[in-house]
CSV table of C-alpha atoms and ligand atoms in Angstrom, one decimal:
chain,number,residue,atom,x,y,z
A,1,UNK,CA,0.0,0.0,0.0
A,2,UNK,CA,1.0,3.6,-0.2
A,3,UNK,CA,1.8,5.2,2.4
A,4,UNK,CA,-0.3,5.4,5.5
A,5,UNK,CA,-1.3,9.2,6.9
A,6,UNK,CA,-0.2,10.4,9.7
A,7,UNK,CA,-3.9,10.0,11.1
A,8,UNK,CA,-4.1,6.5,10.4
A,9,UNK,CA,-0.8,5.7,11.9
A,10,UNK,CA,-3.1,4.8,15.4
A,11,UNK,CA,-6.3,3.6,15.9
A,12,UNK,CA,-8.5,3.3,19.2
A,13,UNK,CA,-12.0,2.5,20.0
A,14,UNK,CA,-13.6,2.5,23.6
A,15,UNK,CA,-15.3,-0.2,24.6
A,16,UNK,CA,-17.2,-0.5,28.7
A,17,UNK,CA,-14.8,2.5,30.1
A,18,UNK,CA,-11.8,0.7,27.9
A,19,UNK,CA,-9.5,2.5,25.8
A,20,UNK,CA,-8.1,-0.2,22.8
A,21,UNK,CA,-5.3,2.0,21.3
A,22,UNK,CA,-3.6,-0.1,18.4
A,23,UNK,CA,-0.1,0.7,16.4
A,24,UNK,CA,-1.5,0.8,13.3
A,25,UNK,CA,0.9,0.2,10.6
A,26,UNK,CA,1.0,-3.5,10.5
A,27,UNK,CA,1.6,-3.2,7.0
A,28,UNK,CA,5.4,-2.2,8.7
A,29,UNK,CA,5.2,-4.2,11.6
A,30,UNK,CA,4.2,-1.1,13.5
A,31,UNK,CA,7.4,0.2,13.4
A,32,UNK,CA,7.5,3.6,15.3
A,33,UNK,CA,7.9,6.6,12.5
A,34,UNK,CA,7.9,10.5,13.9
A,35,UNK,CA,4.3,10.6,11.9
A,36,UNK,CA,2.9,7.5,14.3
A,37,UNK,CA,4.7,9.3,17.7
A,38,UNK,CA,3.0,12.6,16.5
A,39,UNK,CA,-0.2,10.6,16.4
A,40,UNK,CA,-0.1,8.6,19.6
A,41,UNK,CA,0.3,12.0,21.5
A,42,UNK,CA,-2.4,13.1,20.0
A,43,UNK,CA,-4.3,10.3,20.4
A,44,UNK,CA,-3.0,9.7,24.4
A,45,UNK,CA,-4.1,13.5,25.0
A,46,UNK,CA,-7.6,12.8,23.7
A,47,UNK,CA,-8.0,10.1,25.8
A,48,UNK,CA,-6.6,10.6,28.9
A,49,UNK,CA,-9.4,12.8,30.5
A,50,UNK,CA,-12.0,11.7,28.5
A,51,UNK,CA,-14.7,10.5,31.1
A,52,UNK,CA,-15.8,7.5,29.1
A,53,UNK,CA,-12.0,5.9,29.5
A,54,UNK,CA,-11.1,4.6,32.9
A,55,UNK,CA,-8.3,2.1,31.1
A,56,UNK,CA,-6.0,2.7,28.6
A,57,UNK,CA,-4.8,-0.6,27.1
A,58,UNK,CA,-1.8,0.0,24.1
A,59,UNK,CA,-1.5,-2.9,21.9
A,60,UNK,CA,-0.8,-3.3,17.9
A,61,UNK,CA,-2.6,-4.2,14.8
A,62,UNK,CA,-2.0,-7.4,13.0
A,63,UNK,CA,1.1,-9.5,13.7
A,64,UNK,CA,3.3,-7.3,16.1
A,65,UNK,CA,3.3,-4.8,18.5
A,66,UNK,CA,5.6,-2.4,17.6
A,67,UNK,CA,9.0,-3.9,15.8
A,68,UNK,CA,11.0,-0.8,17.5
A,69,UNK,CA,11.7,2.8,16.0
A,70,UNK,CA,11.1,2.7,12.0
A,71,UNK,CA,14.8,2.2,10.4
A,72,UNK,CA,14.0,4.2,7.5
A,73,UNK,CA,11.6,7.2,8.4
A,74,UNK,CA,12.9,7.7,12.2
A,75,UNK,CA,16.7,7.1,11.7
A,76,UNK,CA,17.5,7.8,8.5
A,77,UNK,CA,15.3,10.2,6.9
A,78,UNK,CA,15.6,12.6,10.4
A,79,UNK,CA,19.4,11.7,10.3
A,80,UNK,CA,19.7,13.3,6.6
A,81,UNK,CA,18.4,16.8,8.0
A,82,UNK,CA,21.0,16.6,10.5
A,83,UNK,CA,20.9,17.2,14.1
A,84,UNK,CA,17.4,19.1,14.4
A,85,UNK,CA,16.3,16.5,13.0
A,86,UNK,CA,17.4,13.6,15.0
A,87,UNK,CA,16.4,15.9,18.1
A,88,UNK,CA,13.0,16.6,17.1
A,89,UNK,CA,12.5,13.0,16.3
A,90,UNK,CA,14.2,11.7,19.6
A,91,UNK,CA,11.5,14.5,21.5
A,92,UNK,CA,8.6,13.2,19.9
A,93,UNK,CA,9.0,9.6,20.5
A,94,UNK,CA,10.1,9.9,24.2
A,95,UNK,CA,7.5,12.5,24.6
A,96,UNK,CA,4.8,10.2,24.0
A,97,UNK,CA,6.1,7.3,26.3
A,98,UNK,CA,7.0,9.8,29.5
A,99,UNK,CA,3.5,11.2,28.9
A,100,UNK,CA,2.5,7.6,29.3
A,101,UNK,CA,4.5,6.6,32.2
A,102,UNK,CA,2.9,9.7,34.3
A,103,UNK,CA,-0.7,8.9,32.4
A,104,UNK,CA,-4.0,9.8,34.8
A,105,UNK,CA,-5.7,6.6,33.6
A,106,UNK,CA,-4.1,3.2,34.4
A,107,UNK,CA,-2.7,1.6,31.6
A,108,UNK,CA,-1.6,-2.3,30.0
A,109,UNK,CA,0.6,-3.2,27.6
A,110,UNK,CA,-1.3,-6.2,25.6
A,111,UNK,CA,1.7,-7.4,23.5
A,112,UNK,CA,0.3,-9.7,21.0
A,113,UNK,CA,3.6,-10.1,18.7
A,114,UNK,CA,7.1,-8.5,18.2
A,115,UNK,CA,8.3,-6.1,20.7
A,116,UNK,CA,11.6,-4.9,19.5
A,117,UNK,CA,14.2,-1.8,21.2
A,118,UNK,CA,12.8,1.3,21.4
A,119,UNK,CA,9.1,-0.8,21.9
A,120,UNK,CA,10.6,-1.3,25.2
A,121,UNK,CA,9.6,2.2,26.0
A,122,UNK,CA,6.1,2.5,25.8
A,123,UNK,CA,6.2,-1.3,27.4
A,124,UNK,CA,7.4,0.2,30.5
A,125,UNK,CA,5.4,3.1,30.2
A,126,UNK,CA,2.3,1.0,30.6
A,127,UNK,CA,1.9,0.4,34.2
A,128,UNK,CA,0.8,-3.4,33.6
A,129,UNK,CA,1.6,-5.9,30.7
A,130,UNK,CA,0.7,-8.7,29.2
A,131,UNK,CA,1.7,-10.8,26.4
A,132,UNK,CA,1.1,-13.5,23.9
A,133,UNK,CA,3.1,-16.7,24.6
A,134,UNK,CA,4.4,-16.7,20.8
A,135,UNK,CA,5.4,-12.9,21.2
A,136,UNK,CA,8.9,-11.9,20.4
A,137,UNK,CA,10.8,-10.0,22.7
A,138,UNK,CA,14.2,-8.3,21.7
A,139,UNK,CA,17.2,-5.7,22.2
A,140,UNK,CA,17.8,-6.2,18.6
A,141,UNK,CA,19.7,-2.9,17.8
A,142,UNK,CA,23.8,-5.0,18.7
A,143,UNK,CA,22.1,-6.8,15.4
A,144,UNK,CA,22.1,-3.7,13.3
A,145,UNK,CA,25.0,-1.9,14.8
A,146,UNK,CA,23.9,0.5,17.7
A,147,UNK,CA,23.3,0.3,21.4
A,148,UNK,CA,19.8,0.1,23.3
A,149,UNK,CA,19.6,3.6,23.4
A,150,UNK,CA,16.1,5.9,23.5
A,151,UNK,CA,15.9,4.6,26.8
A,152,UNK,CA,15.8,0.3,26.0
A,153,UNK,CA,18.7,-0.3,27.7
A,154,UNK,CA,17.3,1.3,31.4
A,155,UNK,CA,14.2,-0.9,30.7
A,156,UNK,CA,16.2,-3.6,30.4
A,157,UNK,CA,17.9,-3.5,33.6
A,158,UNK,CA,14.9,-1.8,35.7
A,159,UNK,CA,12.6,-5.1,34.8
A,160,UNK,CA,15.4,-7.7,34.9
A,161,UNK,CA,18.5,-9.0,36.1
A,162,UNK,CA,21.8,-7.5,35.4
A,163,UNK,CA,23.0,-10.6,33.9
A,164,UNK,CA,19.7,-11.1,31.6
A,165,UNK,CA,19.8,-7.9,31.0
A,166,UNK,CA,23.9,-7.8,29.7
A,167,UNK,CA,23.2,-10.9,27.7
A,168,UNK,CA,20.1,-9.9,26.3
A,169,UNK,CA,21.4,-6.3,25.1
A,170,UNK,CA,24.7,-8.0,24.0
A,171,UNK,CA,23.6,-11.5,21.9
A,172,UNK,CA,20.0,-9.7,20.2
A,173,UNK,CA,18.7,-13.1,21.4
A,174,UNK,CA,14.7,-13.0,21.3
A,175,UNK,CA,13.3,-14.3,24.5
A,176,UNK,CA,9.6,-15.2,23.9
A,177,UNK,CA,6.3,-14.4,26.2
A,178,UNK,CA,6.7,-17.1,28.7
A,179,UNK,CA,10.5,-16.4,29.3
A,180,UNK,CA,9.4,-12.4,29.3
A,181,UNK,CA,7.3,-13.4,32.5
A,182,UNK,CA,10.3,-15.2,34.2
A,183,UNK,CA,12.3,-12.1,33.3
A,184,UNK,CA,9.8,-9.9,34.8
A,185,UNK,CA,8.9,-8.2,31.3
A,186,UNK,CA,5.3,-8.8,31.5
A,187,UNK,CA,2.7,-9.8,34.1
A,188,UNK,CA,1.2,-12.8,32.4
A,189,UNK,CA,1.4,-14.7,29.5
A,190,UNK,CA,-1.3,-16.4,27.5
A,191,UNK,CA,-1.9,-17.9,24.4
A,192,UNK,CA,-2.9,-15.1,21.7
A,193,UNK,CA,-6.4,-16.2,21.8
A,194,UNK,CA,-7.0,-15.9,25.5
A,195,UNK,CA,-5.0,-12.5,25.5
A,196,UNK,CA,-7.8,-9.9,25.0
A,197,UNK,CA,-10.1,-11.5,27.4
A,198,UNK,CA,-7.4,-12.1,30.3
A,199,UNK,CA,-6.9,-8.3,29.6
A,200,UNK,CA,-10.7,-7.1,29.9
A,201,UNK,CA,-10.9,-8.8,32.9
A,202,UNK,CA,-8.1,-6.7,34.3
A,203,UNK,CA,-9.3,-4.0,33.2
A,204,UNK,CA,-12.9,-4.2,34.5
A,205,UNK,CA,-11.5,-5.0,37.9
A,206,UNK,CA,-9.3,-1.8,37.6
A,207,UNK,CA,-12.2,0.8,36.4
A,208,UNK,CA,-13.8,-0.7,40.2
A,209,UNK,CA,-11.3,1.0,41.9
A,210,UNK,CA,-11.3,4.5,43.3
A,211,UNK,CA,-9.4,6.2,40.0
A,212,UNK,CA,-7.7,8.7,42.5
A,213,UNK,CA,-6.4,5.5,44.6
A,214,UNK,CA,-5.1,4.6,41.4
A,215,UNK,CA,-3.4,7.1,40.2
A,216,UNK,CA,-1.2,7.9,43.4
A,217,UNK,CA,-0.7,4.2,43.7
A,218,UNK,CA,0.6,3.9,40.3
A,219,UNK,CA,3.1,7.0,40.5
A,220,UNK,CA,4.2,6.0,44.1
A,221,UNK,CA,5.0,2.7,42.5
A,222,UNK,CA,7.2,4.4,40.1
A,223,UNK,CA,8.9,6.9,42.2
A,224,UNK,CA,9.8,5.3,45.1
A,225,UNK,CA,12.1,2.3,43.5
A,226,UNK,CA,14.4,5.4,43.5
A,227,UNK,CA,14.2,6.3,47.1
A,228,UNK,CA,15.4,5.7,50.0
A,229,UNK,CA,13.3,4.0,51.9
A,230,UNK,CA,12.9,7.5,54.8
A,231,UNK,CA,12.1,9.8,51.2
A,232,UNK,CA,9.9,7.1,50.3
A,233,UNK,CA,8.2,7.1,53.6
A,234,UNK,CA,7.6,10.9,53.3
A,235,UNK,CA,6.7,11.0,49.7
A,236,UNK,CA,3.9,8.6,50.7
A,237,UNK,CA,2.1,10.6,53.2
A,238,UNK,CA,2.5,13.4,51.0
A,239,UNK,CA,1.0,11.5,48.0
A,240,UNK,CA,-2.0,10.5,50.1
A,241,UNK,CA,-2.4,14.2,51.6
A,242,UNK,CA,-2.2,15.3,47.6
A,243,UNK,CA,-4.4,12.8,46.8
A,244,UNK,CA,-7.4,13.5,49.5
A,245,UNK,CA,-7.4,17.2,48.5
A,246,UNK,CA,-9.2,15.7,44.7
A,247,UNK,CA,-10.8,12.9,46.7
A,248,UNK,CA,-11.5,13.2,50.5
A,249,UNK,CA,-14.9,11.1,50.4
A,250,UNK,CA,-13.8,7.9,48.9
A,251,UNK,CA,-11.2,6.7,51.9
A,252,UNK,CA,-14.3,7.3,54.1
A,253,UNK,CA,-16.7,5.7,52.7
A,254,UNK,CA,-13.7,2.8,51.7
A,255,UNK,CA,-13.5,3.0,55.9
A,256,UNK,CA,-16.8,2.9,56.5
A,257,UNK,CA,-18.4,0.1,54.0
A,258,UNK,CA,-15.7,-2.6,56.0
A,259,UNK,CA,-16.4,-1.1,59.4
A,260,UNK,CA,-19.9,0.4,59.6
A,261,UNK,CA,-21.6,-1.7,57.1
A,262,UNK,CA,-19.6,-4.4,56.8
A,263,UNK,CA,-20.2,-4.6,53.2
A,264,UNK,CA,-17.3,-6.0,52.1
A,265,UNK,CA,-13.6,-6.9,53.4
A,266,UNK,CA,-10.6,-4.7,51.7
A,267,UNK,CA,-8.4,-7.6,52.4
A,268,UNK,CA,-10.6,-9.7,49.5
A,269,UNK,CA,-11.6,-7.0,46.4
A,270,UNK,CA,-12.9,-3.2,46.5
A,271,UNK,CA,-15.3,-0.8,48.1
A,272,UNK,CA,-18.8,-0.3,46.4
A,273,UNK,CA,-17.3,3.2,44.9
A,274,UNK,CA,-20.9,4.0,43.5
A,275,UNK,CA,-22.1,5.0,47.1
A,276,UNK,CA,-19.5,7.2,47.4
A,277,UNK,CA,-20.9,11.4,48.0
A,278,UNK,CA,-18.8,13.9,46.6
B,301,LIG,N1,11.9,-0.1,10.5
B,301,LIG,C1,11.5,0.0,9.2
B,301,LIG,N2,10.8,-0.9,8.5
B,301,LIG,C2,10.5,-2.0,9.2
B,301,LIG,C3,10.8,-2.2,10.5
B,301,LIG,C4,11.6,-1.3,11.2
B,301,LIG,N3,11.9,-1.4,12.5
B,301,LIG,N4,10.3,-3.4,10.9
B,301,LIG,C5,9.6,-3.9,9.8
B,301,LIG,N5,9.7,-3.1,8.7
B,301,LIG,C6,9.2,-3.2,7.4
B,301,LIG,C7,10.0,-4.0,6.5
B,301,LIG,O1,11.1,-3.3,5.9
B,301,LIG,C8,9.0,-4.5,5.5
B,301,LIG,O2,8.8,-3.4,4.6
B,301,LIG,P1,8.5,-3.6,3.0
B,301,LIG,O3,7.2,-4.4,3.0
B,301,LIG,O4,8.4,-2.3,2.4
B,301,LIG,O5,9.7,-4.4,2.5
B,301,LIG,C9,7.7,-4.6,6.3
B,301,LIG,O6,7.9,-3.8,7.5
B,301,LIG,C10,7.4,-6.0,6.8
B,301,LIG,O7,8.5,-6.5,7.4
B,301,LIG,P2,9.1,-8.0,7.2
B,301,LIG,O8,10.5,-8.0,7.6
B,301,LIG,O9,8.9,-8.4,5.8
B,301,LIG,O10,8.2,-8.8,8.2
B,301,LIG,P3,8.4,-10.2,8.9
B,301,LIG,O11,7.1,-10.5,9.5
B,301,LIG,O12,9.0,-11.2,7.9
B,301,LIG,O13,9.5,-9.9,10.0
B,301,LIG,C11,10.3,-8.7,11.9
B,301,LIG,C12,9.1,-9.2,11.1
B,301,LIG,C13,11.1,-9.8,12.5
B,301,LIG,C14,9.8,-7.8,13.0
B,301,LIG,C15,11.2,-7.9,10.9
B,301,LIG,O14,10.5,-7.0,10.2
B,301,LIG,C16,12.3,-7.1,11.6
B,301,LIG,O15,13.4,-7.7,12.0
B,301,LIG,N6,12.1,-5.8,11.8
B,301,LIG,C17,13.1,-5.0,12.5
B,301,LIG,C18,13.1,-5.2,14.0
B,301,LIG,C19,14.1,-4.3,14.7
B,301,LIG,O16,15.2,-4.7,14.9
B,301,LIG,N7,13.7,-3.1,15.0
B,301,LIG,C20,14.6,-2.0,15.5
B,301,LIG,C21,14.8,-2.2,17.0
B,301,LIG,S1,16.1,-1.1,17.5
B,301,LIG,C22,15.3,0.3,17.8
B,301,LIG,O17,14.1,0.4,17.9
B,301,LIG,C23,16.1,1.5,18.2
């Protein structure tokens, strides 16, 4: 086919509260080109305080997620206008995968194929993931002569060992969906026809939550692997306090549904966040 526009470089639907956002060039194993990072900005901005979405799920069209940054239109097209080029490129592509790391709604990587380099970004963007067994997982960029840069190489070693993570960088060995879950890459792993559903049900379960819960929870998360464990301690009161001053009703009513009511037990699932007031 001709080339795709920019538009069409990312498709989503919502479906019950969930937000299916596809790479959409399967055509080019959703490679990542500067039009298709323009367009998931665009696309993550739209969504992310749209009231209908309480999930964002990122996952890719046809056979592959995202086979890494697009050889031709992000390396060497951008390279030929020199170093603006490579910048503004390099901008556009991180900015989209910070702006999901920090995202408001929860979000899951649903890797149904290859995941290669700079696809490890938005995968550890995405605050959960889950993949196909038969998915493809590499550092492939030792096989075409660079380093896991764009930020692959500090996913490596954040999710896995140092010695996986060495090897893995250094051999552009391809570790499939099961071994991703020993490695810590992904949550679960299921077979490709299972995937979507496993990942609706998570989901579903999440949009119960109290979204402000969430939100904190998921940044804490984030931030305090880099903390000591005093900083940490602090930052979490302070993330609560933050938190209450958007949503001082729901830890009430979370407080009084287990002790008042005794409508449920925290210990086993959620608060009834329907009842809450305000
Ligand atoms: N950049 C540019 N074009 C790509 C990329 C890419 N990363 N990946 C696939 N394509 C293109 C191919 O050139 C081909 O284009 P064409 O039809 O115009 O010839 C088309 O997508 C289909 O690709 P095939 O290789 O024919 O698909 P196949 O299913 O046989 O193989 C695979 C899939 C293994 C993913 C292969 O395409 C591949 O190795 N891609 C590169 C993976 C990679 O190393 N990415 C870079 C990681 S490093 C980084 O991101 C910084």
């Amino acid at each position: 086919m001709t080339d795709r526009a920019e538009a069409d470089t990312v498709a989503f639907e919502i479906v019950d509260g969930v937000a299916w956002v596809r790479f959409n060039r399967p055509e080019k194993r959703n490679c990542m080109s500067p039009k298709l990072n323009r367009r998931m900005m665009e696309v993550l901005d739209a969504l992310e305080f749209d009231p209908a979405v309480g999930v964002l799920v990122l996952t890719g069209e046809g056979t592959s997620w995202t086979a890494g940054m697009d050889l031709k239109e992000y390396f060497r097209d951008t390279e030929a206008l020199g170093l603006k080029g490579s910048r503004g490129a390099q901008r556009e592509s991180y900015g989209w995968w910070r702006r999901l790391r920090w995202y408001q709604k929860p979000t899951i990587a649903m890797v149904n194929g290859w995941c290669f380099g700079g696809g490890y970004g938005p995968l550890f963007a995405c605050d959960l993931a889950f993949a196909a067994e038969d998915a493809q997982f590499g550092l492939s960029e030792i096989n075409w002569g660079i380093l896991p840069g764009g930020g692959a190489a500090k996913v490596a070693t954040e999710l896995t060992s140092f010695r996986r993570a060495m090897y893995h960088a250094m051999m552009g060995e391809n570790i499939d969906g099961k071994t991703a879950v020993e490695w810590g890459f992904v949550n679960e792993a299921l077979p490709l026809d299972q995937l979507k559903t496993r990942v609706n049900e998570v989901a579903q379960v999440l949009l119960k939550k109290n979204p402000v819960a969430l939100k904190a929870t998921k940044d804490s998360i984030r931030r305090v692997r880099e903390m000591t464990y005093d900083n940490a301690e602090d930052y979490l009161i302070r993330a609560q306090e933050a938190a209450n001053s958007y949503d001082n009703e729901g830890r009430k009513e979370g407080i009084k549904q287990f002790i008042d009511d005794k409508s449920y037990k925290p210990g086993l699932g959620a608060y009834d966040t329907s009842k809450q007031k305000g």
